[in-house]
XYZ file of C-alpha atoms in Angstrom:
494
model
C 154.285 -48.487 217.776
C 154.883 -47.059 214.231
C 155.797 -50.648 213.075
C 152.513 -52.053 214.259
C 151.484 -54.118 217.382
C 154.043 -55.965 219.381
C 152.883 -58.414 222.064
C 154.167 -58.593 225.773
C 154.096 -61.937 227.480
C 154.149 -62.466 231.247
C 154.230 -65.827 232.990
C 151.058 -66.797 234.960
C 151.338 -66.620 238.563
C 154.295 -64.216 238.532
C 153.832 -60.832 239.896
C 154.926 -58.784 237.041
C 156.240 -55.226 237.730
C 156.501 -51.984 235.651
C 160.240 -52.829 235.536
C 159.642 -56.042 233.927
C 157.345 -54.190 231.276
C 159.818 -51.807 230.468
C 162.607 -54.456 229.858
C 160.412 -56.388 227.554
C 159.576 -53.181 225.658
C 163.357 -52.605 225.123
C 163.994 -55.868 224.114
C 161.203 -55.492 221.264
C 161.820 -52.001 220.211
C 165.462 -51.271 220.959
C 164.393 -48.255 223.009
C 166.268 -47.846 226.378
C 164.043 -48.036 229.326
C 164.733 -44.400 230.408
C 163.591 -43.070 227.031
C 160.444 -44.873 226.844
C 157.150 -42.765 226.884
C 154.302 -45.417 227.448
C 150.650 -44.420 227.810
C 148.065 -46.651 229.217
C 144.540 -46.179 230.070
C 143.653 -45.542 233.672
C 140.759 -47.841 234.813
C 139.456 -45.201 237.165
C 139.443 -42.130 235.128
C 139.303 -43.898 231.772
C 141.942 -41.529 230.491
C 145.323 -42.123 229.187
C 148.349 -41.819 231.675
C 151.924 -41.815 231.316
C 153.827 -44.637 233.198
C 156.480 -42.194 233.960
C 154.071 -40.629 236.447
C 153.919 -43.792 238.728
C 155.693 -43.565 241.943
C 158.003 -46.513 241.520
C 159.204 -49.050 239.155
C 158.103 -51.766 241.330
C 154.248 -51.242 241.152
C 152.722 -54.375 239.759
C 150.791 -54.674 236.431
C 147.850 -55.395 238.591
C 148.025 -52.403 240.767
C 148.248 -50.326 237.457
C 145.006 -51.832 236.431
C 146.606 -53.706 233.470
C 145.006 -57.146 232.409
C 145.342 -59.606 229.620
C 144.637 -57.898 226.360
C 145.050 -54.239 227.348
C 146.803 -52.060 224.823
C 149.733 -49.522 225.595
C 150.869 -46.774 223.327
C 154.561 -46.054 222.616
C 155.120 -42.500 221.767
C 157.940 -41.955 219.270
C 160.060 -39.143 217.850
C 163.077 -38.719 215.832
C 165.245 -39.894 218.724
C 163.178 -42.820 219.884
C 162.059 -45.018 217.058
C 161.001 -48.728 217.427
C 163.014 -51.091 215.341
C 160.862 -52.608 212.423
C 159.677 -56.199 212.941
C 162.408 -58.591 211.130
C 161.184 -59.454 207.722
C 161.295 -63.223 207.052
C 164.211 -64.258 204.882
C 163.672 -65.980 201.432
C 163.981 -69.803 201.731
C 167.031 -71.095 199.799
C 166.777 -74.508 198.061
C 168.205 -77.064 200.099
C 170.961 -79.349 198.627
C 169.912 -82.470 200.512
C 166.244 -83.466 200.496
C 166.389 -84.631 203.977
C 167.131 -81.134 205.270
C 164.460 -79.421 203.354
C 162.140 -78.991 206.198
C 164.539 -78.333 208.961
C 164.819 -75.057 210.824
C 167.784 -72.799 210.722
C 169.361 -71.564 213.777
C 170.317 -67.781 213.911
C 173.788 -66.948 213.363
C 175.512 -65.525 216.613
C 178.628 -64.827 218.232
C 178.897 -67.940 220.231
C 177.530 -71.568 219.605
C 176.929 -74.390 222.233
C 179.903 -76.504 223.358
C 178.103 -79.336 221.972
C 177.492 -77.853 218.609
C 181.384 -76.765 218.467
C 182.704 -80.350 219.277
C 180.552 -81.858 216.393
C 181.985 -79.596 214.057
C 185.701 -79.479 215.171
C 186.047 -81.902 217.907
C 187.170 -81.015 221.463
C 189.209 -77.859 221.526
C 193.033 -78.084 222.190
C 193.972 -75.789 225.016
C 197.795 -75.245 225.220
C 199.794 -76.248 228.432
C 202.317 -73.487 228.630
C 204.140 -75.012 231.597
C 205.319 -77.949 229.473
C 207.164 -75.274 227.158
C 208.381 -72.961 229.893
C 209.563 -75.071 232.726
C 210.772 -78.242 230.697
C 213.111 -76.702 228.300
C 215.137 -79.125 226.459
C 218.881 -78.599 225.248
C 218.130 -78.777 221.643
C 215.233 -76.390 220.812
C 212.762 -77.221 217.904
C 209.855 -75.468 216.474
C 207.379 -77.562 218.402
C 209.241 -77.092 221.666
C 208.553 -73.340 221.816
C 205.283 -72.083 223.680
C 202.664 -71.542 221.143
C 201.967 -67.708 220.531
C 198.597 -66.278 221.707
C 196.527 -64.896 218.665
C 193.399 -63.424 220.721
C 189.979 -63.609 219.088
C 186.488 -64.030 220.564
C 185.797 -67.722 221.583
C 183.275 -68.992 219.329
C 181.662 -71.513 221.746
C 180.698 -71.447 225.374
C 180.286 -74.057 228.148
C 177.470 -72.513 229.841
C 174.778 -70.863 227.556
C 172.442 -69.233 230.110
C 172.069 -68.436 233.891
C 168.392 -68.969 234.833
C 167.362 -67.632 238.379
C 164.372 -69.406 239.914
C 163.290 -66.290 241.879
C 164.266 -62.423 241.465
C 164.622 -62.443 245.300
C 167.890 -64.271 244.795
C 169.472 -61.231 243.074
C 167.717 -58.608 245.124
C 169.008 -59.922 248.384
C 172.510 -60.252 247.278
C 172.348 -56.729 245.824
C 170.863 -55.305 249.007
C 173.663 -56.836 251.110
C 176.064 -55.267 248.712
C 174.742 -51.697 249.085
C 177.230 -50.658 251.816
C 180.276 -51.649 249.477
C 178.668 -50.150 246.346
C 178.132 -46.847 248.245
C 181.966 -46.733 248.947
C 182.617 -47.632 245.251
C 183.888 -51.192 246.183
C 182.558 -54.675 244.949
C 181.300 -57.724 246.734
C 181.274 -61.244 245.596
C 179.270 -64.476 246.069
C 179.197 -68.139 244.995
C 176.066 -69.132 243.236
C 174.900 -72.650 243.930
C 172.600 -74.579 241.556
C 172.417 -77.343 238.872
C 173.371 -77.730 235.286
C 170.817 -79.062 232.985
C 170.742 -79.714 229.341
C 168.822 -76.693 227.735
C 166.719 -78.332 224.871
C 167.262 -76.575 221.597
C 164.904 -77.952 218.867
C 167.023 -76.516 215.927
C 168.738 -79.176 213.835
C 170.842 -76.772 211.715
C 172.906 -73.818 212.621
C 174.715 -71.663 210.278
C 178.281 -70.451 210.978
C 180.964 -69.002 209.054
C 184.617 -69.356 208.582
C 187.405 -66.583 208.865
C 186.414 -65.474 205.159
C 182.698 -65.086 206.056
C 181.751 -67.979 203.794
C 178.564 -69.582 205.051
C 178.832 -73.277 206.064
C 176.057 -75.409 207.173
C 176.333 -78.200 209.654
C 173.677 -80.788 210.677
C 173.930 -81.236 214.472
C 171.835 -81.156 217.687
C 172.576 -77.812 219.118
C 171.476 -78.488 222.639
C 173.298 -76.214 225.214
C 173.824 -76.050 228.967
C 171.611 -74.037 231.370
C 172.547 -73.129 235.090
C 169.659 -73.126 237.376
C 170.702 -70.817 240.278
C 168.724 -71.467 243.533
C 171.007 -69.643 246.295
C 173.862 -67.437 246.783
C 176.497 -67.968 249.514
C 178.649 -64.998 250.381
C 182.121 -66.325 251.952
C 184.339 -64.134 254.126
C 185.905 -61.379 251.840
C 187.873 -58.181 251.793
C 185.977 -55.600 249.630
C 188.358 -53.693 247.229
C 187.678 -50.975 244.359
C 189.397 -53.206 241.566
C 187.623 -56.466 242.820
C 186.938 -58.166 246.170
C 189.242 -60.928 247.249
C 187.936 -64.151 249.220
C 189.721 -64.821 252.544
C 190.037 -68.201 254.434
C 186.593 -69.464 255.056
C 186.351 -71.695 258.162
C 182.729 -73.072 256.807
C 183.998 -73.968 253.319
C 183.789 -77.855 254.006
C 180.163 -77.339 255.505
C 178.908 -75.364 252.908
C 180.298 -77.798 250.059
C 178.882 -80.589 252.068
C 175.344 -79.373 252.817
C 175.191 -77.956 249.349
C 175.992 -81.589 247.851
C 173.315 -82.991 250.135
C 170.816 -80.664 248.423
C 171.993 -81.767 245.101
C 173.579 -78.461 244.455
C 176.993 -77.500 243.271
C 178.910 -74.182 242.657
C 177.700 -72.818 239.109
C 179.207 -69.233 238.983
C 180.632 -66.188 240.686
C 178.551 -63.130 241.221
C 179.910 -59.660 241.624
C 177.843 -56.458 242.659
C 179.684 -53.156 242.136
C 179.300 -49.414 241.368
C 178.799 -48.611 237.632
C 182.324 -47.585 235.934
C 182.591 -44.950 233.232
C 182.375 -46.080 229.690
C 185.568 -46.587 227.708
C 186.100 -44.228 224.774
C 187.284 -46.760 222.576
C 184.256 -49.095 223.317
C 186.034 -51.751 225.468
C 183.976 -53.273 228.299
C 183.988 -51.705 231.902
C 181.877 -54.150 233.807
C 184.599 -56.564 235.077
C 188.114 -55.750 236.015
C 191.165 -57.609 235.227
C 191.699 -58.669 238.779
C 188.197 -60.010 238.742
C 188.688 -61.811 235.411
C 191.780 -63.478 236.926
C 189.833 -64.432 240.112
C 187.103 -66.010 237.852
C 189.642 -68.028 235.659
C 191.213 -69.348 238.858
C 187.796 -70.534 240.017
C 186.980 -72.103 236.769
C 190.401 -74.025 236.848
C 189.003 -75.381 240.077
C 185.686 -76.689 238.957
C 186.383 -78.657 236.017
C 185.053 -81.824 234.273
C 186.909 -84.844 233.058
C 188.306 -82.928 230.007
C 189.637 -80.119 232.097
C 186.695 -77.722 230.722
C 184.788 -75.782 233.234
C 180.953 -74.644 233.119
C 181.562 -72.185 235.968
C 180.999 -68.558 234.931
C 179.988 -65.140 236.344
C 177.170 -62.603 236.675
C 177.817 -58.940 237.244
C 175.277 -56.567 238.838
C 176.200 -52.782 238.268
C 174.485 -50.364 240.439
C 171.916 -48.181 238.285
C 168.360 -47.237 238.508
C 167.375 -50.310 236.625
C 169.818 -53.225 237.043
C 170.601 -55.475 233.888
C 172.558 -58.492 234.903
C 175.669 -59.242 232.712
C 176.760 -62.975 232.300
C 180.182 -63.850 231.265
C 182.921 -66.445 231.478
C 186.720 -66.459 231.028
C 187.659 -68.284 227.883
C 189.488 -71.289 228.019
C 192.711 -69.758 226.518
C 192.491 -67.060 229.635
C 192.108 -69.986 232.066
C 195.118 -71.661 230.734
C 197.315 -68.350 230.916
C 196.000 -67.751 234.601
C 196.968 -71.345 235.445
C 200.308 -71.105 234.315
C 200.869 -67.564 235.852
C 201.187 -65.749 232.649
C 198.726 -62.963 233.377
C 198.932 -59.896 235.880
C 196.829 -56.855 236.823
C 198.241 -53.613 235.615
C 198.295 -50.636 238.303
C 196.414 -47.548 237.457
C 194.296 -49.314 234.690
C 191.842 -51.716 236.321
C 190.097 -53.028 233.272
C 193.357 -54.249 231.655
C 195.859 -56.894 232.039
C 199.615 -57.575 231.164
C 201.555 -60.571 230.173
C 204.300 -61.340 232.585
C 207.304 -63.667 232.659
C 206.931 -66.232 235.683
C 209.879 -66.720 238.116
C 212.182 -69.227 236.693
C 211.412 -68.821 233.128
C 213.564 -67.473 230.370
C 211.916 -64.256 228.680
C 213.026 -65.831 225.333
C 210.825 -68.933 225.838
C 207.742 -66.680 226.519
C 204.741 -67.004 224.061
C 204.060 -63.917 221.857
C 200.924 -62.128 222.444
C 199.066 -60.607 219.490
C 195.572 -58.891 220.050
C 193.279 -57.196 217.443
C 193.874 -53.297 217.037
C 191.146 -50.893 218.237
C 188.513 -53.485 219.533
C 188.322 -55.202 216.061
C 185.993 -58.074 216.569
C 185.409 -58.811 212.904
C 187.903 -61.934 212.718
C 189.427 -63.231 209.640
C 192.794 -63.372 208.094
C 193.019 -59.663 207.320
C 192.196 -58.725 210.939
C 194.987 -56.236 211.956
C 196.916 -57.473 214.898
C 199.248 -55.856 217.489
C 202.055 -57.455 219.358
C 201.868 -56.847 223.058
C 205.283 -56.938 224.775
C 205.673 -58.356 228.522
C 204.646 -55.455 230.768
C 202.228 -53.509 228.333
C 198.653 -53.406 229.253
C 196.029 -54.655 227.009
C 192.106 -54.928 227.026
C 190.689 -58.065 228.233
C 187.439 -58.222 225.919
C 189.009 -60.905 223.934
C 189.385 -63.095 226.984
C 185.646 -63.214 227.843
C 182.887 -65.198 226.601
C 179.118 -63.785 226.886
C 176.635 -65.890 228.859
C 172.662 -65.141 228.905
C 171.193 -64.063 232.048
C 167.381 -64.596 232.471
C 164.577 -65.524 235.118
C 163.264 -68.926 235.064
C 159.898 -69.359 233.132
C 157.573 -71.895 234.805
C 160.545 -73.292 236.780
C 160.182 -73.744 240.578
C 161.975 -72.331 243.587
C 163.772 -74.726 245.567
C 163.710 -72.811 248.764
C 160.647 -71.139 250.175
C 162.429 -68.492 252.473
C 165.606 -66.363 252.432
C 165.249 -64.349 255.662
C 167.657 -66.493 257.923
C 171.076 -64.961 258.510
C 174.324 -66.878 257.395
C 175.292 -69.346 260.080
C 172.950 -67.739 262.430
C 172.899 -68.379 266.277
C 170.273 -70.527 268.286
C 168.490 -67.373 269.352
C 168.093 -66.169 265.602
C 166.757 -69.564 264.995
C 164.145 -69.256 267.648
C 163.061 -65.887 266.257
C 162.951 -67.444 262.755
C 160.867 -70.419 263.928
C 158.274 -68.119 265.683
C 157.944 -66.109 262.543
C 157.112 -69.272 260.732
C 155.315 -71.139 263.536
C 152.187 -71.897 261.415
C 154.205 -73.835 258.719
C 155.103 -77.392 258.407
C 158.616 -78.687 258.899
C 159.283 -78.865 255.213
C 158.454 -74.942 254.468
C 160.328 -74.121 258.090
C 163.587 -75.630 256.950
C 163.307 -74.367 253.277
C 166.002 -71.756 253.565
C 169.447 -72.093 252.208
C 171.270 -70.019 255.045
C 169.300 -72.112 257.661
C 170.351 -75.451 256.037
C 173.987 -74.294 256.064
C 173.852 -73.531 259.750
C 172.205 -76.775 260.790
C 175.497 -78.803 261.299
C 176.792 -76.202 263.989
C 173.253 -75.820 265.432
C 172.712 -79.663 265.926
C 176.291 -80.284 266.839
C 178.484 -83.297 266.011
C 175.988 -85.894 267.555
C 173.069 -84.916 265.155
C 175.292 -84.201 262.022
C 173.315 -86.980 260.290
C 169.947 -85.275 261.003
C 171.158 -82.117 259.273
C 172.236 -83.856 255.972
C 168.776 -85.825 256.110
C 167.043 -82.597 256.295
C 169.157 -81.273 253.254
C 168.430 -84.137 251.382
C 164.536 -84.018 251.841
C 164.631 -80.227 250.934
C 166.927 -80.731 247.786
C 164.524 -83.380 246.577
C 161.460 -81.707 247.300
C 160.069 -84.535 249.653
C 157.961 -84.633 252.680
C 159.718 -85.076 255.986
C 159.685 -88.840 257.281
C 157.905 -89.673 260.479
C 161.121 -90.599 262.177
C 162.787 -87.188 260.963
C 159.824 -85.316 262.129
C 159.856 -87.032 265.541
C 163.465 -86.103 265.972
C 162.879 -82.600 265.272
C 160.141 -82.361 267.572
C 162.125 -83.798 270.401
C 164.928 -81.307 269.303
C 162.540 -78.309 269.313
C 161.246 -79.152 272.845
C 164.737 -79.674 274.024
C 165.948 -76.133 272.756
C 162.718 -74.556 273.718
C 161.889 -73.362 269.960
C 158.174 -73.661 270.219
């Protein structure tokens, strides 16, 4: 580029594609993928070739003839200019000698929950029901419901979603194509594991409401949700957001997932891309979907009633870039006490409502920043929202990073068995994988969920045993292998 050479890195053993390459170039240069003009040397003709002439974005770098050390050329003009490499900031003298050699963290809109609690302690989330439904005869200032002054939440409970394999998202997106073509949305539940995301930074700079820099010494480790599978419950597809309906297999799914060492870590939504908002408000999650997310977050909570459950949104486009987010703690509190409602005709907005049995004079007052002002501070212009008036939901969301696992492992080898498939489908599946061992054959999330029904109540323990072995990555024991051999012969699955 005009700013010098920039290095692209790809994990060993991963089949990187042209799509992966373009996304990395976008991250390094700031140029959108559709506006990039990249030239590479064709190994056959030894001439420079434009990547735009390639037939598909799924072509691998190996098929393009690219290998380690090859150079690509980015053509730039007045409209597509690579951003310059950031200049190192001059070092400031440290007040304390003990912190002089420590690394500073980058300032961002969100910090880890662990970092926030070290600075301010546990956040205090109001319980509105205590003020709205338990009214005393003699009112005092503290007996009224606290007002809502919305601003961006400065911490998040889950910092990153990491997908062990791109096929997890690809399969869910493929299953959602019929709904997307009809401009509807489809939802699923992501199953995975929460792990501590190690952050070696010992210092993180934050600012107060007056943008005065403060320095804090703390361990800023975050939380990463490793996603291994997606379950698609029965649902009703709608334009403003799908709705889960009664799932007869809910207990089976939770039980088998627990045996694998997995838990629900988030909601995933696939949908058609909406038009951009003229004022810059978000249009990737509707008010109805945010309320559904907040309800789920209120179900999956820890001992302190905080939730690490979050959401990933896939919008239909030529190049899909997942968006991660969570409902803020104040949004979860308002939904729990039934103070938020969807607004008809404006899908990306919500409205505050007075619950049945509450006096309107007891309702908290809602104040939101004017014109999508995200600057914060005491001088930020606010607007009072009366009950029934719509407002944007941007200040009720928290951004979460979405990435593909680097150097991680995929818990499941296969993903081609249908959800709660029949014995006949199992026979076809086993014939397709007949040359594999039992561990590989049963390494399919949907197959494991189907085992309790396929085995029946008498062999329910066998289904749990298989799930535990797969979840722990252990070889099947002799006794378990013998049971499966006998069952395969009985059901004529060989």
